[in-house]
mmCIF file of C-alpha atoms and ligand atoms in Angstrom:
data_model
loop_
_atom_site.group_PDB
_atom_site.id
_atom_site.type_symbol
_atom_site.label_atom_id
_atom_site.label_comp_id
_atom_site.label_asym_id
_atom_site.label_seq_id
_atom_site.Cartn_x
_atom_site.Cartn_y
_atom_site.Cartn_z
ATOM 1 C CA MET A 1 82.780 59.315 87.522
ATOM 2 C CA GLU A 2 86.671 58.877 87.095
ATOM 3 C CA LEU A 3 88.280 55.807 88.652
ATOM 4 C CA ILE A 4 91.912 57.447 89.554
ATOM 5 C CA PRO A 5 95.459 56.121 90.605
ATOM 6 C CA LEU A 6 97.112 58.830 91.626
ATOM 7 C CA PRO A 7 100.710 57.488 92.892
ATOM 8 C CA ALA A 8 101.732 58.386 96.532
ATOM 9 C CA PHE A 9 105.795 57.941 97.315
ATOM 10 C CA SER A 10 107.167 55.383 95.657
ATOM 11 C CA ASP A 11 104.242 51.860 95.016
ATOM 12 C CA ASN A 12 102.120 53.957 96.748
ATOM 13 C CA TYR A 13 98.189 54.690 94.433
ATOM 14 C CA ILE A 14 95.950 57.305 96.216
ATOM 15 C CA TRP A 15 92.567 56.266 94.658
ATOM 16 C CA LEU A 16 90.234 59.102 93.586
ATOM 17 C CA LEU A 17 86.869 59.613 92.933
ATOM 18 C CA HIS A 18 86.015 62.166 90.077
ATOM 19 C CA HIS A 19 82.439 63.462 89.691
ATOM 20 C CA LYS A 20 81.238 66.894 88.698
ATOM 21 C CA ARG A 21 84.073 68.373 89.910
ATOM 22 C CA ARG A 22 83.601 67.603 93.405
ATOM 23 C CA VAL A 23 86.720 64.311 94.279
ATOM 24 C CA LEU A 24 86.402 62.035 97.094
ATOM 25 C CA VAL A 25 90.495 59.973 97.624
ATOM 26 C CA VAL A 26 90.799 56.393 99.552
ATOM 27 C CA ASP A 27 93.956 56.773 101.781
ATOM 28 C CA PRO A 28 96.032 59.801 101.168
ATOM 29 C CA GLY A 29 99.384 59.446 102.899
ATOM 30 C CA GLU A 30 100.660 62.948 101.537
ATOM 31 C CA ALA A 31 99.115 66.340 100.732
ATOM 32 C CA ALA A 32 100.824 67.491 97.857
ATOM 33 C CA GLY A 33 99.781 64.813 94.398
ATOM 34 C CA VAL A 34 95.927 65.858 95.961
ATOM 35 C CA LEU A 35 95.848 68.800 96.247
ATOM 36 C CA GLY A 36 98.295 69.475 92.493
ATOM 37 C CA TRP A 37 94.968 67.769 90.961
ATOM 38 C CA LEU A 38 92.501 69.314 92.977
ATOM 39 C CA ASP A 39 94.019 72.526 91.224
ATOM 40 C CA GLN A 40 94.468 71.508 87.663
ATOM 41 C CA HIS A 41 91.290 69.948 87.533
ATOM 42 C CA GLY A 42 89.754 73.309 89.336
ATOM 43 C CA ALA A 43 87.525 70.450 91.171
ATOM 44 C CA VAL A 44 86.715 70.895 95.561
ATOM 45 C CA LEU A 45 87.293 66.971 97.357
ATOM 46 C CA ASP A 46 84.624 66.333 99.126
ATOM 47 C CA THR A 47 85.769 63.187 101.321
ATOM 48 C CA ILE A 48 88.578 61.375 102.494
ATOM 49 C CA LEU A 49 88.275 58.127 103.338
ATOM 50 C CA ILE A 50 90.691 56.496 105.501
ATOM 51 C CA THR A 51 91.185 52.241 105.890
ATOM 52 C CA HIS A 52 93.611 51.986 108.423
ATOM 53 C CA HIS A 53 96.174 53.482 110.949
ATOM 54 C CA HIS A 54 99.658 52.998 108.962
ATOM 55 C CA PRO A 55 101.019 56.755 108.223
ATOM 56 C CA ASP A 56 101.815 55.749 104.409
ATOM 57 C CA HIS A 57 97.418 56.070 103.971
ATOM 58 C CA THR A 58 97.331 59.202 106.771
ATOM 59 C CA GLY A 59 100.462 61.029 106.731
ATOM 60 C CA GLY A 60 98.407 64.145 104.163
ATOM 61 C CA VAL A 61 95.335 63.657 105.934
ATOM 62 C CA ALA A 62 95.156 66.659 108.105
ATOM 63 C CA ALA A 63 96.468 69.327 105.497
ATOM 64 C CA LEU A 64 93.781 67.901 103.144
ATOM 65 C CA ARG A 65 91.822 68.931 105.809
ATOM 66 C CA GLU A 66 93.082 72.447 106.880
ATOM 67 C CA SER A 67 92.889 73.434 103.295
ATOM 68 C CA THR A 68 89.852 72.053 101.813
ATOM 69 C CA GLY A 69 87.312 71.719 104.579
ATOM 70 C CA ALA A 70 86.769 67.542 102.802
ATOM 71 C CA ARG A 71 85.023 65.144 105.196
ATOM 72 C CA VAL A 72 87.273 62.167 107.035
ATOM 73 C CA VAL A 73 85.673 58.803 107.544
ATOM 74 C CA GLY A 74 87.773 56.563 108.777
ATOM 75 C CA PRO A 75 87.778 53.006 110.770
ATOM 76 C CA ARG A 76 85.745 53.118 114.110
ATOM 77 C CA ASN A 77 88.919 50.714 116.152
ATOM 78 C CA GLU A 78 92.406 52.586 114.482
ATOM 79 C CA ARG A 79 94.258 55.362 116.286
ATOM 80 C CA MET A 80 94.031 58.109 114.053
ATOM 81 C CA PRO A 81 94.075 61.998 113.073
ATOM 82 C CA GLU A 82 91.218 63.355 114.693
ATOM 83 C CA PRO A 83 88.175 64.582 113.551
ATOM 84 C CA LEU A 84 86.700 62.155 111.282
ATOM 85 C CA GLN A 85 83.409 60.143 111.058
ATOM 86 C CA ARG A 86 83.951 56.308 113.217
ATOM 87 C CA VAL A 87 82.251 54.059 110.946
ATOM 88 C CA GLY A 88 82.270 49.885 111.378
ATOM 89 C CA ASP A 89 81.281 46.337 109.679
ATOM 90 C CA GLY A 90 77.246 47.466 108.046
ATOM 91 C CA ASP A 91 77.988 50.744 108.340
ATOM 92 C CA GLN A 92 76.758 52.626 105.005
ATOM 93 C CA ILE A 93 78.260 56.089 103.575
ATOM 94 C CA GLU A 94 77.197 58.789 101.389
ATOM 95 C CA ALA A 95 79.697 60.270 98.889
ATOM 96 C CA LEU A 96 79.091 61.598 95.413
ATOM 97 C CA GLY A 97 76.122 61.075 94.814
ATOM 98 C CA LEU A 98 77.508 57.143 96.027
ATOM 99 C CA ARG A 99 76.911 54.540 98.544
ATOM 100 C CA PHE A 100 79.808 52.747 100.203
ATOM 101 C CA GLU A 101 78.974 49.700 102.557
ATOM 102 C CA VAL A 102 81.929 49.979 105.201
ATOM 103 C CA LEU A 103 83.238 46.108 105.844
ATOM 104 C CA GLU A 104 85.960 45.602 108.388
ATOM 105 C CA VAL A 105 89.072 42.950 107.252
ATOM 106 C CA PRO A 106 91.293 42.623 110.208
ATOM 107 C CA GLY A 107 94.948 41.433 110.160
ATOM 108 C CA HIS A 108 97.027 43.586 108.830
ATOM 109 C CA THR A 109 95.667 46.091 110.824
ATOM 110 C CA ALA A 110 93.346 45.267 113.879
ATOM 111 C CA GLY A 111 90.961 47.356 112.749
ATOM 112 C CA HIS A 112 90.639 47.422 109.551
ATOM 113 C CA ILE A 113 88.467 48.337 107.100
ATOM 114 C CA ALA A 114 87.409 47.843 103.070
ATOM 115 C CA TYR A 115 84.859 50.608 102.040
ATOM 116 C CA TYR A 116 82.857 48.994 98.704
ATOM 117 C CA CYS A 117 80.516 50.453 96.302
ATOM 118 C CA ALA A 118 77.946 48.569 94.292
ATOM 119 C CA ASP A 119 77.577 49.896 92.132
ATOM 120 C CA LEU A 120 80.042 52.949 90.812
ATOM 121 C CA ASP A 121 79.532 53.639 86.653
ATOM 122 C CA ASP A 122 77.524 49.551 86.947
ATOM 123 C CA LEU A 123 80.515 47.756 88.356
ATOM 124 C CA PRO A 124 81.403 47.451 91.898
ATOM 125 C CA ALA A 125 84.534 48.393 93.655
ATOM 126 C CA VAL A 126 85.942 47.784 97.067
ATOM 127 C CA PHE A 127 88.829 50.304 98.563
ATOM 128 C CA CYS A 128 90.435 47.580 100.292
ATOM 129 C CA GLY A 129 93.718 49.079 101.710
ATOM 130 C CA ASP A 130 96.351 46.898 102.498
ATOM 131 C CA THR A 131 94.250 43.403 103.135
ATOM 132 C CA LEU A 132 94.003 41.844 100.120
ATOM 133 C CA PHE A 133 96.868 43.007 97.396
ATOM 134 C CA SER A 134 96.913 41.493 93.229
ATOM 135 C CA GLY A 135 98.477 38.775 93.170
ATOM 136 C CA GLY A 136 98.918 39.023 97.490
ATOM 137 C CA CYS A 137 98.008 40.398 100.772
ATOM 138 C CA GLY A 138 98.877 42.517 103.165
ATOM 139 C CA ARG A 139 101.478 41.802 106.215
ATOM 140 C CA LEU A 140 99.917 40.417 109.566
ATOM 141 C CA PHE A 141 101.232 43.534 111.727
ATOM 142 C CA GLU A 142 97.590 42.799 114.233
ATOM 143 C CA GLY A 143 96.270 40.028 113.378
ATOM 144 C CA THR A 144 96.268 36.322 113.548
ATOM 145 C CA PRO A 145 96.287 34.421 109.390
ATOM 146 C CA GLY A 146 92.672 33.255 111.318
ATOM 147 C CA GLN A 147 91.859 37.045 111.312
ATOM 148 C CA MET A 148 93.529 37.558 107.781
ATOM 149 C CA LEU A 149 92.095 34.765 105.567
ATOM 150 C CA ALA A 150 88.504 34.628 106.924
ATOM 151 C CA SER A 151 88.728 38.860 106.283
ATOM 152 C CA LEU A 152 90.742 37.758 102.406
ATOM 153 C CA ASN A 153 87.357 34.927 102.152
ATOM 154 C CA ARG A 154 85.380 37.677 102.844
ATOM 155 C CA LEU A 155 86.552 40.082 99.866
ATOM 156 C CA ALA A 156 86.905 37.215 97.622
ATOM 157 C CA SER A 157 83.130 36.668 98.130
ATOM 158 C CA LEU A 158 82.399 40.146 96.678
ATOM 159 C CA PRO A 159 80.876 39.862 92.769
ATOM 160 C CA GLY A 160 83.342 39.053 90.216
ATOM 161 C CA PRO A 161 83.304 42.262 87.994
ATOM 162 C CA THR A 162 84.184 43.978 91.597
ATOM 163 C CA ARG A 163 87.247 46.108 90.465
ATOM 164 C CA VAL A 164 90.097 45.831 93.630
ATOM 165 C CA CYS A 165 91.597 49.062 94.526
ATOM 166 C CA CYS A 166 94.551 48.472 96.665
ATOM 167 C CA THR A 167 97.137 50.472 98.185
ATOM 168 C CA HIS A 168 100.389 49.460 96.941
ATOM 169 C CA GLU A 169 101.692 48.529 93.426
ATOM 170 C CA TYR A 170 102.825 45.498 95.040
ATOM 171 C CA THR A 171 101.555 43.764 92.253
ATOM 172 C CA LEU A 172 104.952 41.931 90.248
ATOM 173 C CA SER A 173 106.959 40.459 92.936
ATOM 174 C CA ASN A 174 103.742 39.416 94.383
ATOM 175 C CA LEU A 175 103.499 37.335 90.852
ATOM 176 C CA LYS A 176 107.104 35.775 90.972
ATOM 177 C CA PHE A 177 106.198 34.496 95.000
ATOM 178 C CA ALA A 178 102.586 33.050 93.249
ATOM 179 C CA LEU A 179 104.452 32.075 90.512
ATOM 180 C CA ALA A 180 107.241 29.429 92.330
ATOM 181 C CA VAL A 181 103.275 28.818 94.567
ATOM 182 C CA GLU A 182 101.507 27.823 91.028
ATOM 183 C CA PRO A 183 103.383 27.369 88.843
ATOM 184 C CA GLY A 184 100.927 25.199 86.074
ATOM 185 C CA ASN A 185 98.741 27.462 86.749
ATOM 186 C CA GLU A 186 97.800 28.950 82.596
ATOM 187 C CA ALA A 187 95.918 32.423 83.910
ATOM 188 C CA LEU A 188 98.411 33.401 86.956
ATOM 189 C CA VAL A 189 101.070 32.506 84.005
ATOM 190 C CA GLN A 190 99.527 34.876 80.863
ATOM 191 C CA TYR A 191 98.879 37.912 83.466
ATOM 192 C CA ASN A 192 101.775 37.747 84.763
ATOM 193 C CA THR A 193 102.728 38.310 81.223
ATOM 194 C CA GLU A 194 100.254 41.432 81.392
ATOM 195 C CA CYS A 195 101.223 43.371 83.751
ATOM 196 C CA VAL A 196 105.207 43.002 82.959
ATOM 197 C CA ARG A 197 104.055 44.800 79.737
ATOM 198 C CA LEU A 198 102.567 46.737 81.382
ATOM 199 C CA ARG A 199 105.181 47.880 84.204
ATOM 200 C CA ALA A 200 107.205 48.175 81.205
ATOM 201 C CA GLN A 201 105.448 51.468 79.954
ATOM 202 C CA ASN A 202 105.043 52.670 83.200
ATOM 203 C CA PHE A 203 101.165 52.126 83.361
ATOM 204 C CA PRO A 204 99.789 50.472 86.421
ATOM 205 C CA THR A 205 97.991 47.178 87.004
ATOM 206 C CA LEU A 206 95.797 48.183 89.102
ATOM 207 C CA PRO A 207 92.467 47.915 89.689
ATOM 208 C CA SER A 208 92.322 44.258 89.992
ATOM 209 C CA SER A 209 88.763 42.505 90.092
ATOM 210 C CA ILE A 210 87.674 39.376 92.439
ATOM 211 C CA ALA A 211 87.736 36.670 89.324
ATOM 212 C CA ARG A 212 90.604 37.714 88.312
ATOM 213 C CA GLU A 213 91.920 37.410 92.129
ATOM 214 C CA ARG A 214 90.452 34.045 93.163
ATOM 215 C CA GLN A 215 92.464 32.770 89.168
ATOM 216 C CA ILE A 216 95.766 34.029 90.238
ATOM 217 C CA ASN A 217 95.577 35.539 94.148
ATOM 218 C CA PRO A 218 98.039 32.301 96.880
ATOM 219 C CA PHE A 219 96.478 33.915 99.471
ATOM 220 C CA LEU A 220 92.844 33.714 97.337
ATOM 221 C CA ARG A 221 93.367 30.257 96.750
ATOM 222 C CA SER A 222 94.514 28.085 100.289
ATOM 223 C CA GLY A 223 91.878 25.404 99.600
ATOM 224 C CA GLN A 224 93.508 23.490 95.553
ATOM 225 C CA PRO A 225 95.834 21.177 95.429
ATOM 226 C CA PRO A 226 98.117 22.411 93.951
ATOM 227 C CA VAL A 227 98.404 25.720 96.553
ATOM 228 C CA ILE A 228 98.338 22.656 99.296
ATOM 229 C CA ALA A 229 101.282 20.683 97.560
ATOM 230 C CA SER A 230 103.402 24.003 97.443
ATOM 231 C CA ALA A 231 102.552 25.607 101.240
ATOM 232 C CA GLN A 232 102.724 22.169 102.854
ATOM 233 C CA SER A 233 106.401 21.723 101.719
ATOM 234 C CA GLN A 234 107.706 24.919 103.804
ATOM 235 C CA MET A 235 105.302 23.648 107.169
ATOM 236 C CA ALA A 236 106.727 20.728 109.274
ATOM 237 C CA GLU A 237 104.391 18.841 109.573
ATOM 238 C CA PRO A 238 102.184 18.869 106.853
ATOM 239 C CA SER A 239 98.597 20.280 107.175
ATOM 240 C CA THR A 240 95.784 20.469 105.027
ATOM 241 C CA ASP A 241 93.635 23.093 107.047
ATOM 242 C CA PRO A 242 92.990 25.980 105.041
ATOM 243 C CA GLU A 243 94.273 28.001 108.229
ATOM 244 C CA ALA A 244 97.317 26.226 108.380
ATOM 245 C CA VAL A 245 98.432 26.854 104.458
ATOM 246 C CA PHE A 246 97.562 30.445 104.879
ATOM 247 C CA ALA A 247 99.556 30.560 107.236
ATOM 248 C CA ALA A 248 102.492 28.800 105.695
ATOM 249 C CA LEU A 249 102.311 30.477 102.450
ATOM 250 C CA ARG A 250 102.453 34.342 104.822
ATOM 251 C CA GLU A 251 105.852 32.673 106.070
ATOM 252 C CA TRP A 252 106.878 31.807 103.202
ATOM 253 C CA LYS A 253 106.165 35.592 101.633
ATOM 254 C CA ASN A 254 107.699 37.345 104.317
ATOM 255 C CA ARG A 255 110.758 35.255 103.442
ATOM 256 C CA PHE A 256 110.403 34.939 100.186
HETATM 257 ZN ZN1 ZN B 1 99.367 49.378 106.237
HETATM 258 FE FE1 FE B 2 100.303 50.339 103.091
#
């Protein structure tokens, strides 16, 4: 099984799984790169998984379905390019001999879902779209801070080795913000150095892991004293409530 982040647009990844010449892609915002890859490897597109309705995640679906006949799976509660198999929380999908569980993770969009595979070549993986990024999280376009925090906590409770396959290469700018929030976090400082080196060579910083994100991502750390202290400096009325801390962090990041 190969797990490949195919670059798309300026900073998207279309995650591609390849096994015995069969392919699954997640969030194909455009078709050309996927079609080129299939052609080059003599592979067949089997399944398309979609996390949410934004065009940079769905723009290639119609063209890919038309030219490959692939099955399309997407969230139950979002506007989607029809036809597709609609799934919701707790549903299981089988593809390429793998089993994926659907997790509803609202916040970035109202019906956003993630796909969790407990055993992808001996390691778990989660395809989480624009909910959890390395060092950050998606903007709250259609959800409340409370919803997003619950969604992120749900992802954070997945096993530590779970590979985090998110859809954007936002890591370096997220880490700039994370360092402003938590300058004394040694794991964060080290991870930033590593990611700067990777990007200088044009390598992806992804996938990350849940264990790493718990250590370095301020949006998963709204219960940690240094994060609370920094967030309070941005609040009109300082609070230690995790939801208020999270909301203050998210608004601060929007302006950062
Ligand atoms: Zn999005
Ligand atoms: Fe996106």
